[in-house]
Short mmCIF file of C-alpha atoms in Angstrom, two decimals:
data_model
loop_
_atom_site.label_atom_id
_atom_site.label_comp_id
_atom_site.label_asym_id
_atom_site.label_seq_id
_atom_site.Cartn_x
_atom_site.Cartn_y
_atom_site.Cartn_z
CA UNK A 1 45.41 69.09 -86.16
CA UNK A 2 41.78 70.09 -87.39
CA UNK A 3 41.67 66.75 -88.70
CA UNK A 4 42.58 64.70 -85.61
CA UNK A 5 40.10 66.40 -83.22
CA UNK A 6 37.89 65.14 -85.46
CA UNK A 7 38.58 61.52 -84.94
CA UNK A 8 38.37 62.09 -81.34
CA UNK A 9 34.90 63.63 -81.76
CA UNK A 10 34.06 60.72 -83.40
CA UNK A 11 35.50 58.02 -82.01
CA UNK A 12 33.50 59.69 -78.25
CA UNK A 13 30.28 58.39 -80.34
CA UNK A 14 30.85 54.50 -79.38
CA UNK A 15 30.92 53.41 -76.06
CA UNK A 16 34.51 51.63 -75.53
CA UNK A 17 33.39 50.22 -72.39
CA UNK A 18 30.18 48.77 -74.04
CA UNK A 19 32.30 47.62 -76.34
CA UNK A 20 34.64 45.58 -74.19
CA UNK A 21 31.61 44.43 -72.22
CA UNK A 22 30.32 42.49 -75.76
CA UNK A 23 34.34 41.33 -76.76
CA UNK A 24 33.98 39.54 -73.02
CA UNK A 25 31.63 36.94 -74.90
CA UNK A 26 34.74 35.75 -76.89
CA UNK A 27 36.92 33.53 -75.40
CA UNK A 28 39.95 31.86 -75.88
CA UNK A 29 39.80 28.75 -78.35
CA UNK A 30 41.76 26.94 -76.60
CA UNK A 31 41.39 28.19 -73.19
CA UNK A 32 37.83 28.66 -72.91
CA UNK A 33 37.30 29.79 -69.75
CA UNK A 34 39.13 33.35 -71.22
CA UNK A 35 37.89 35.91 -72.70
CA UNK A 36 40.07 37.50 -75.51
CA UNK A 37 39.89 40.99 -73.04
CA UNK A 38 41.27 38.82 -69.80
CA UNK A 39 43.38 37.90 -72.24
CA UNK A 40 44.80 41.20 -72.70
CA UNK A 41 44.93 40.69 -75.79
CA UNK A 42 42.62 43.61 -77.59
CA UNK A 43 44.74 47.04 -78.21
CA UNK A 44 42.15 49.30 -78.65
CA UNK A 45 39.16 49.69 -80.89
CA UNK A 46 38.53 52.76 -83.22
CA UNK A 47 35.36 54.28 -85.20
CA UNK A 48 37.22 54.87 -88.75
CA UNK A 49 34.63 56.84 -90.83
CA UNK A 50 31.37 53.89 -90.50
CA UNK A 51 33.64 51.63 -90.55
CA UNK A 52 34.70 49.50 -86.36
CA UNK A 53 38.38 48.24 -85.96
CA UNK A 54 39.41 46.44 -83.41
CA UNK A 55 43.36 45.75 -83.43
CA UNK A 56 44.35 43.09 -81.25
CA UNK A 57 47.50 41.22 -80.23
CA UNK A 58 48.86 37.26 -80.96
CA UNK A 59 50.81 35.71 -78.15
CA UNK A 60 52.72 33.69 -79.47
CA UNK A 61 53.64 34.81 -83.12
CA UNK A 62 52.78 31.53 -84.88
CA UNK A 63 49.33 31.31 -82.26
CA UNK A 64 46.96 29.41 -84.58
CA UNK A 65 43.66 30.36 -82.55
CA UNK A 66 44.02 34.08 -83.83
CA UNK A 67 42.82 33.55 -87.16
CA UNK A 68 39.53 31.80 -84.76
CA UNK A 69 39.58 34.84 -82.44
CA UNK A 70 39.56 37.03 -85.19
CA UNK A 71 36.16 35.93 -87.28
CA UNK A 72 34.55 34.89 -83.47
CA UNK A 73 34.66 38.96 -83.25
CA UNK A 74 34.06 39.68 -86.33
CA UNK A 75 30.40 37.93 -85.92
CA UNK A 76 29.77 39.35 -82.03
CA UNK A 77 29.81 42.74 -83.52
CA UNK A 78 28.04 41.51 -86.60
CA UNK A 79 25.21 40.71 -84.48
CA UNK A 80 25.39 44.13 -82.50
CA UNK A 81 24.26 45.39 -85.82
CA UNK A 82 27.84 46.75 -86.58
CA UNK A 83 27.77 46.08 -90.25
CA UNK A 84 31.08 46.93 -91.34
CA UNK A 85 33.87 45.59 -88.87
CA UNK A 86 37.48 46.11 -89.59
CA UNK A 87 40.38 43.23 -87.49
CA UNK A 88 43.79 44.01 -87.65
CA UNK A 89 46.62 42.54 -85.93
CA UNK A 90 49.66 45.08 -84.16
CA UNK A 91 52.79 42.89 -82.88
CA UNK A 92 54.01 45.72 -81.31
CA UNK A 93 55.08 46.47 -77.98
CA UNK A 94 54.44 42.94 -77.72
CA UNK A 95 52.57 40.88 -75.83
CA UNK A 96 53.60 39.90 -72.62
CA UNK A 97 52.00 38.09 -69.35
CA UNK A 98 51.60 40.66 -67.46
CA UNK A 99 48.23 42.41 -69.72
CA UNK A 100 46.19 38.80 -68.28
CA UNK A 101 44.06 40.62 -66.77
CA UNK A 102 44.08 39.61 -62.60
CA UNK A 103 40.27 38.21 -62.94
CA UNK A 104 42.35 36.26 -66.14
CA UNK A 105 44.10 34.91 -63.63
CA UNK A 106 42.40 33.77 -61.26
CA UNK A 107 40.28 32.39 -63.78
CA UNK A 108 43.25 30.40 -65.27
CA UNK A 109 43.47 28.51 -61.82
CA UNK A 110 39.82 27.58 -61.60
CA UNK A 111 40.63 25.98 -64.92
CA UNK A 112 42.85 24.30 -63.78
CA UNK A 113 46.27 25.97 -65.24
CA UNK A 114 48.18 27.61 -62.74
CA UNK A 115 48.14 31.95 -63.68
CA UNK A 116 52.10 33.22 -65.06
CA UNK A 117 53.94 34.05 -62.09
CA UNK A 118 53.74 38.09 -61.22
CA UNK A 119 57.65 38.21 -62.01
CA UNK A 120 59.58 35.72 -63.76
CA UNK A 121 62.71 34.05 -60.76
CA UNK A 122 65.38 32.68 -63.20
CA UNK A 123 65.26 35.88 -65.60
CA UNK A 124 68.65 34.89 -66.40
CA UNK A 125 70.37 32.78 -69.42
CA UNK A 126 72.14 30.25 -67.35
CA UNK A 127 71.93 26.61 -68.55
CA UNK A 128 69.62 23.95 -66.86
CA UNK A 129 69.47 27.00 -63.89
CA UNK A 130 66.26 26.27 -60.81
CA UNK A 131 63.09 25.15 -62.50
CA UNK A 132 60.56 28.59 -61.94
CA UNK A 133 58.78 28.03 -58.80
CA UNK A 134 55.65 27.13 -59.83
CA UNK A 135 52.00 26.90 -57.74
CA UNK A 136 49.82 23.54 -58.49
CA UNK A 137 46.23 24.92 -58.81
CA UNK A 138 44.72 22.13 -57.50
CA UNK A 139 46.40 21.61 -53.37
CA UNK A 140 48.34 24.80 -53.78
CA UNK A 141 51.37 23.64 -52.69
CA UNK A 142 54.34 25.39 -53.88
CA UNK A 143 56.21 21.62 -54.21
CA UNK A 144 56.12 21.00 -57.79
CA UNK A 145 58.43 20.16 -60.38
CA UNK A 146 59.11 21.53 -64.29
CA UNK A 147 58.19 18.29 -66.52
CA UNK A 148 58.83 20.22 -69.78
CA UNK A 149 59.21 23.30 -70.79
CA UNK A 150 56.66 22.65 -74.15
CA UNK A 151 53.10 21.41 -72.91
CA UNK A 152 49.41 21.96 -75.09
CA UNK A 153 50.07 25.14 -76.18
CA UNK A 154 52.85 27.39 -78.17
CA UNK A 155 52.24 29.58 -73.94
CA UNK A 156 52.02 26.92 -71.66
CA UNK A 157 55.21 24.16 -69.63
CA UNK A 158 53.71 21.07 -68.11
CA UNK A 159 54.55 20.75 -64.50
CA UNK A 160 53.55 17.98 -62.05
CA UNK A 161 52.38 18.45 -58.16
CA UNK A 162 54.73 16.62 -55.58
CA UNK A 163 51.99 16.68 -53.17
CA UNK A 164 48.60 15.50 -54.85
CA UNK A 165 51.13 14.10 -57.94
CA UNK A 166 48.29 16.19 -61.01
CA UNK A 167 50.45 16.84 -63.82
CA UNK A 168 49.22 20.42 -64.67
CA UNK A 169 49.75 23.32 -67.53
CA UNK A 170 51.74 26.31 -66.63
CA UNK A 171 51.26 30.07 -68.51
CA UNK A 172 54.35 30.28 -69.29
CA UNK A 173 55.89 34.12 -68.77
CA UNK A 174 56.76 35.84 -71.50
CA UNK B 1 62.97 48.77 -101.90
CA UNK B 2 64.32 45.51 -103.66
CA UNK B 3 66.43 44.85 -101.31
CA UNK B 4 64.24 45.02 -98.29
CA UNK B 5 61.43 42.28 -99.68
CA UNK B 6 64.53 40.00 -100.87
CA UNK B 7 65.46 40.61 -96.95
CA UNK B 8 62.48 39.90 -95.73
CA UNK B 9 62.07 37.52 -97.74
CA UNK B 10 65.37 35.77 -96.46
CA UNK B 11 64.34 35.67 -93.39
CA UNK B 12 60.99 34.23 -93.73
CA UNK B 13 62.68 31.41 -95.94
CA UNK B 14 64.86 30.68 -92.60
CA UNK B 15 62.23 30.58 -90.12
CA UNK B 16 59.59 28.83 -93.07
CA UNK B 17 62.70 25.53 -94.07
CA UNK B 18 63.58 25.30 -90.23
CA UNK B 19 60.15 24.62 -89.46
CA UNK B 20 59.03 22.73 -91.96
CA UNK B 21 62.32 20.68 -90.73
CA UNK B 22 61.17 20.49 -87.47
CA UNK B 23 57.82 19.81 -87.63
CA UNK B 24 58.91 16.32 -89.92
CA UNK B 25 59.32 15.23 -86.01
CA UNK B 26 55.87 15.28 -85.07
CA UNK B 27 54.95 12.22 -83.99
CA UNK B 28 59.02 10.49 -83.62
CA UNK B 29 60.34 12.38 -81.81
CA UNK B 30 62.71 10.40 -78.91
CA UNK B 31 59.96 11.06 -75.97
CA UNK B 32 56.72 12.79 -75.75
CA UNK B 33 57.85 16.04 -73.94
CA UNK B 34 60.63 16.78 -76.83
CA UNK B 35 58.79 15.62 -79.74
CA UNK B 36 55.86 18.41 -78.85
CA UNK B 37 59.04 20.61 -77.47
CA UNK B 38 60.51 20.68 -81.44
CA UNK B 39 57.12 20.86 -83.16
CA UNK B 40 56.63 23.65 -80.65
CA UNK B 41 59.31 25.41 -81.65
CA UNK B 42 58.02 25.09 -84.99
CA UNK B 43 54.96 26.31 -84.64
CA UNK B 44 56.68 29.80 -83.71
CA UNK B 45 59.05 29.82 -86.32
CA UNK B 46 56.76 29.10 -88.71
CA UNK B 47 54.60 32.22 -86.63
CA UNK B 48 57.91 34.16 -86.97
CA UNK B 49 57.22 33.28 -91.06
CA UNK B 50 54.41 34.38 -91.07
CA UNK B 51 54.59 38.18 -90.31
CA UNK B 52 57.68 38.21 -92.71
CA UNK B 53 55.83 37.23 -95.61
CA UNK B 54 52.93 39.35 -95.16
CA UNK B 55 55.53 42.22 -94.95
CA UNK B 56 56.95 41.43 -97.41
CA UNK B 57 53.56 40.69 -99.30
CA UNK B 58 52.40 44.83 -98.50
CA UNK B 59 55.78 45.46 -99.76
CA UNK B 60 55.90 44.08 -102.98
CA UNK B 61 52.00 44.86 -103.74
CA UNK B 62 52.37 48.19 -102.63
CA UNK B 63 55.57 49.04 -105.24
CA UNK B 64 56.20 50.26 -108.72
CA UNK B 65 57.75 47.03 -109.53
CA UNK B 66 54.84 45.35 -109.46
CA UNK B 67 52.51 47.64 -111.31
CA UNK B 68 55.59 47.94 -114.42
CA UNK B 69 56.73 45.31 -114.33
CA UNK B 70 54.07 43.52 -113.37
CA UNK B 71 53.75 41.05 -116.86
CA UNK B 72 57.44 40.50 -116.71
CA UNK B 73 58.62 39.02 -114.13
CA UNK B 74 58.14 34.97 -112.97
CA UNK B 75 56.94 36.16 -109.98
CA UNK B 76 54.25 38.09 -111.40
CA UNK B 77 53.08 35.87 -113.56
CA UNK B 78 52.45 33.01 -111.51
CA UNK B 79 50.09 34.73 -109.16
CA UNK B 80 48.37 36.60 -111.14
CA UNK B 81 47.49 39.28 -109.21
CA UNK B 82 47.97 40.56 -105.49
CA UNK B 83 50.63 38.58 -103.52
CA UNK B 84 49.80 36.79 -100.40
CA UNK B 85 52.39 35.08 -97.66
CA UNK B 86 50.73 31.99 -98.78
CA UNK B 87 51.39 32.85 -102.80
CA UNK B 88 54.93 33.04 -101.04
CA UNK B 89 55.55 30.10 -99.05
CA UNK B 90 53.88 27.90 -101.65
CA UNK B 91 53.95 29.20 -105.32
CA UNK B 92 57.96 30.21 -105.35
CA UNK B 93 60.36 27.84 -106.44
CA UNK B 94 63.92 26.55 -105.12
CA UNK B 95 66.57 29.33 -106.44
CA UNK B 96 63.92 32.64 -104.91
CA UNK B 97 64.07 30.70 -101.49
CA UNK B 98 66.54 32.63 -100.39
CA UNK B 99 67.28 30.38 -97.08
CA UNK B 100 70.39 29.83 -94.96
CA UNK B 101 72.33 26.22 -96.06
CA UNK B 102 71.94 25.67 -92.39
CA UNK B 103 68.70 25.58 -91.48
CA UNK B 104 67.65 22.84 -94.91
CA UNK B 105 69.63 20.34 -93.75
CA UNK B 106 68.03 17.07 -93.00
CA UNK B 107 67.36 15.79 -89.41
CA UNK B 108 69.87 13.11 -89.15
CA UNK B 109 69.35 11.96 -86.00
CA UNK B 110 68.16 13.65 -82.93
CA UNK B 111 71.71 15.47 -82.01
CA UNK B 112 71.80 16.60 -85.81
CA UNK B 113 68.78 18.01 -84.97
CA UNK B 114 69.76 19.65 -81.72
CA UNK B 115 72.66 20.94 -83.45
CA UNK B 116 70.74 22.18 -86.36
CA UNK B 117 68.28 24.08 -83.75
CA UNK B 118 71.28 25.63 -81.45
CA UNK B 119 73.84 26.71 -84.35
CA UNK B 120 70.85 28.64 -85.72
CA UNK B 121 69.16 29.47 -83.06
CA UNK B 122 71.89 31.07 -81.26
CA UNK B 123 72.46 33.22 -84.66
CA UNK B 124 69.13 34.35 -84.85
CA UNK B 125 68.82 35.07 -81.34
CA UNK B 126 72.14 38.02 -81.99
CA UNK B 127 69.99 38.63 -84.78
CA UNK B 128 67.00 39.66 -83.95
CA UNK B 129 68.52 41.51 -80.73
CA UNK B 130 70.30 43.76 -83.65
CA UNK B 131 67.19 44.22 -85.84
CA UNK B 132 65.51 45.33 -82.74
CA UNK B 133 66.49 48.68 -83.34
CA UNK B 134 66.44 48.60 -87.17
CA UNK B 135 65.05 51.96 -89.12
CA UNK B 136 61.92 49.95 -90.21
CA UNK B 137 60.03 49.56 -87.60
CA UNK B 138 57.94 46.56 -88.71
CA UNK B 139 61.27 44.55 -89.56
CA UNK B 140 62.08 45.93 -85.68
CA UNK B 141 58.35 45.31 -84.77
CA UNK B 142 58.89 41.42 -85.72
CA UNK B 143 62.24 40.67 -84.45
CA UNK B 144 61.85 41.90 -81.12
CA UNK B 145 58.68 40.39 -80.62
CA UNK B 146 60.27 37.34 -82.29
CA UNK B 147 63.49 37.90 -79.66
CA UNK B 148 61.20 36.18 -76.35
CA UNK B 149 60.21 32.57 -78.12
CA UNK B 150 64.36 32.66 -80.17
CA UNK B 151 65.56 33.09 -76.15
CA UNK B 152 63.43 29.70 -75.53
CA UNK B 153 64.17 27.65 -78.46
CA UNK B 154 68.07 28.46 -77.39
CA UNK B 155 68.26 27.80 -74.14
CA UNK B 156 66.34 24.25 -74.77
CA UNK B 157 68.76 23.78 -77.95
CA UNK B 158 71.76 24.96 -74.88
CA UNK B 159 70.55 22.64 -73.03
CA UNK B 160 70.24 19.80 -74.94
CA UNK B 161 73.77 20.04 -76.67
CA UNK B 162 75.62 20.07 -73.01
CA UNK B 163 73.31 16.94 -72.05
CA UNK B 164 74.94 15.16 -75.37
CA UNK B 165 77.62 16.57 -75.54
CA UNK B 166 78.64 15.43 -71.85
CA UNK B 167 75.99 12.31 -72.12
CA UNK B 168 77.17 9.03 -72.79
CA UNK B 169 80.17 8.30 -75.69
CA UNK B 170 77.68 7.38 -77.85
CA UNK B 171 75.85 10.64 -77.57
CA UNK B 172 78.77 12.75 -77.93
CA UNK B 173 79.92 10.44 -81.24
CA UNK B 174 77.05 10.89 -82.42
CA UNK B 175 77.19 15.30 -81.57
CA UNK B 176 80.99 14.97 -83.43
CA UNK B 177 79.63 13.28 -86.55
CA UNK B 178 77.10 16.25 -86.58
CA UNK B 179 79.22 19.16 -85.90
CA UNK B 180 81.28 17.42 -88.91
CA UNK B 181 77.96 17.45 -91.38
CA UNK B 182 77.27 20.98 -89.75
CA UNK B 183 79.43 23.62 -89.60
CA UNK B 184 80.51 24.08 -92.42
CA UNK B 185 77.29 26.08 -93.24
CA UNK B 186 77.54 28.03 -90.44
CA UNK B 187 80.35 30.40 -92.42
CA UNK B 188 77.26 31.59 -94.74
CA UNK B 189 75.39 33.77 -91.58
CA UNK B 190 78.26 36.12 -91.53
CA UNK B 191 78.78 36.49 -95.40
CA UNK B 192 76.47 39.74 -96.20
CA UNK B 193 74.37 39.03 -99.63
CA UNK B 194 74.36 41.87 -101.97
CA UNK B 195 70.73 43.10 -100.00
CA UNK B 196 72.21 43.18 -96.94
CA UNK B 197 74.57 45.79 -98.08
CA UNK B 198 72.41 47.76 -99.54
CA UNK B 199 70.94 47.61 -96.61
CA UNK B 200 73.67 48.20 -94.34
CA UNK B 201 72.93 44.82 -91.95
CA UNK B 202 76.63 43.66 -90.96
CA UNK B 203 75.81 40.48 -89.84
CA UNK B 204 79.25 40.19 -90.02
CA UNK B 205 79.07 42.33 -86.46
CA UNK B 206 77.47 39.94 -85.07
CA UNK B 207 79.81 36.27 -85.05
CA UNK B 208 81.70 37.21 -82.55
CA UNK B 209 79.20 37.08 -80.03
CA UNK B 210 77.79 34.14 -82.06
CA UNK B 211 81.46 32.53 -81.26
CA UNK B 212 81.58 33.67 -77.72
CA UNK B 213 78.62 31.87 -77.13
CA UNK B 214 79.08 28.07 -79.41
CA UNK B 215 82.49 28.06 -77.51
CA UNK B 216 80.83 28.02 -74.19
CA UNK B 217 78.11 26.04 -74.51
CA UNK B 218 80.21 23.62 -76.41
CA UNK B 219 83.79 23.46 -73.57
CA UNK B 220 80.43 22.92 -71.27
CA UNK B 221 79.72 20.09 -73.49
CA UNK B 222 83.18 18.58 -73.47
CA UNK B 223 83.46 19.73 -77.91
CA UNK B 224 85.08 21.35 -79.33
CA UNK B 225 84.59 24.41 -82.01
CA UNK B 226 86.11 23.36 -85.00
CA UNK B 227 89.53 25.05 -86.57
CA UNK B 228 88.81 27.21 -89.58
CA UNK B 229 87.58 25.42 -92.42
CA UNK B 230 85.99 25.85 -96.46
CA UNK B 231 82.75 27.45 -95.11
CA UNK B 232 80.05 26.59 -98.33
CA UNK B 233 77.51 29.40 -99.17
CA UNK B 234 74.38 30.56 -101.83
CA UNK B 235 72.15 29.66 -100.29
CA UNK B 236 71.26 33.39 -99.82
CA UNK B 237 71.22 34.04 -103.05
CA UNK B 238 68.62 31.06 -103.94
CA UNK B 239 71.82 28.52 -104.55
CA UNK B 240 71.19 26.02 -102.61
CA UNK B 241 72.23 22.12 -101.66
CA UNK B 242 69.83 19.29 -102.84
CA UNK B 243 67.91 19.01 -100.24
CA UNK B 244 65.47 22.26 -100.03
CA UNK B 245 63.87 21.24 -103.57
CA UNK B 246 62.97 17.98 -101.36
CA UNK B 247 61.53 19.70 -98.98
CA UNK B 248 60.09 21.82 -101.34
CA UNK B 249 57.85 18.73 -103.36
CA UNK B 250 56.49 18.57 -99.82
CA UNK B 251 55.95 21.92 -98.52
CA UNK B 252 54.31 22.40 -102.15
CA UNK B 253 52.42 19.30 -102.54
CA UNK B 254 49.17 20.15 -102.60
CA UNK B 255 49.68 24.09 -104.50
CA UNK B 256 51.07 21.42 -106.53
CA UNK B 257 48.58 18.70 -107.66
CA UNK B 258 46.04 21.13 -107.34
CA UNK B 259 46.69 24.84 -108.18
CA UNK B 260 44.69 27.21 -106.29
CA UNK B 261 43.23 25.08 -104.17
CA UNK B 262 42.38 26.40 -100.34
CA UNK B 263 40.89 25.13 -97.80
#
C-alpha cells in the first residue's frame, strides 16, 4: 500500500488539467475540428517515475488514425519538454459515442457532420427497421434519409437531407 | 499457454483472411455505397485481427517456450527474435494459419460474398457474446469491443441476404448457388479443435442460437436451410483448401519479394 501512496503523490506532481489543455491541440486527422480530448479517446495520463504515460483508446478497432494520433501526442509532449513519453492503448471498457464531449458535438455540427444522437433510437435487431432520425447539420431539418450504413470512415454513415438536398456524414451512434 | 496462443491466432486469422477477401472488392463493388460498405467491414475485421495478433505476439514473446526452443521452432527461426503482429500476419505459412475454411473461400459473385459474410458474422456475433465473459481478460475485452462492429456487419449482411433471396429469379438463383457452395464449410465452426477443448471453449453450445438466426433470416429470404450434409473441416488445424495459398501469395507478396522491408 505504501507503494501505491507514493505513486499517488508522484502523479499529483503533474498537472493533469494543464496537460489535457495541451492535448486539445492535437486534432483527429480525419476530423480536424475535433481534438483528441473532444473525441473522448484520452483515457488517462500517468507519471511513472520519469516517464509520462498517455493511455488512449480507439473508436473502432481498425481506425487507421490511431498510430498517427499516438505519434502526434508524443511530438506535442516532446516539444513541451517531456522526454520520455509512452502512449499505450486500452480497449476496455470500449469507447462509445457518449465519450464525445458536448463541445465536440457542437464542433462536429458546425463542421457539417451530424453528431451522434444522444441515444440510439433504433437499437433493436429487427431488419430493415426505420432509419434513425438524424438532423441535417446545415438546415436543421429532421426530414432526412440514410443513403448508406457506411461512410467515408468507419465511424460515419451517409445521409441526405430531403429539404436542402445536401448529402452529409452522420457520426454513427456506437 | 500454447493453447491460448493457438486460439488467439485462430481468432486473428479468421478476421484477417475474411478482411483480406472482402478487400478484394475495393473498387469493384456493385455500387459505390456497397463498395464502401464491404471495405469498411474489411477495415473492422483487420482492426480486430491486429488487436488479436498483438496479444498473440505478447504471449509468444513472454512464453518460456520462446526461450527454450527458440532454435527448434521454425516460426522463431524465421522471425529471428521478437514476434510482432506483422510477422504473424506476413511470415507464417498456410499450415500455420488456423482460420476456418469458410473465410478463405473465394468472393464469387456478390451473392456468394454476402452469404459468406452473413454465415460468418452470425457465428462471430454469438462467439464474441460468449467470449465477453471469458476468464482471459484480454480476449474478453477484444470480444466486447469487436461485438459492436460485428452486430453492424450482421445486420447489414442479413438485410442483403433477404434482399437477394426474396428478390428476382436471378438473385434468388444466385443465392441458392452460393448456399450450395458454402454451406459445407459451416459445420467446422462447432467442432472444437484441441486447443479449444483445452481452454474449455464450448463452441458447440453456440450452434443452437446460430441455427435459429440462420433459419429466421433464410425464412424471410424465401431460402431453405440445407439438410444435414457432409461438412468439410480442418482449417482450425491448418489443413486448408487450395484458396488460402492464393490469398497468402498476394497478402505476403512484399515480404516474400523483399524480406524485412518496411514502409
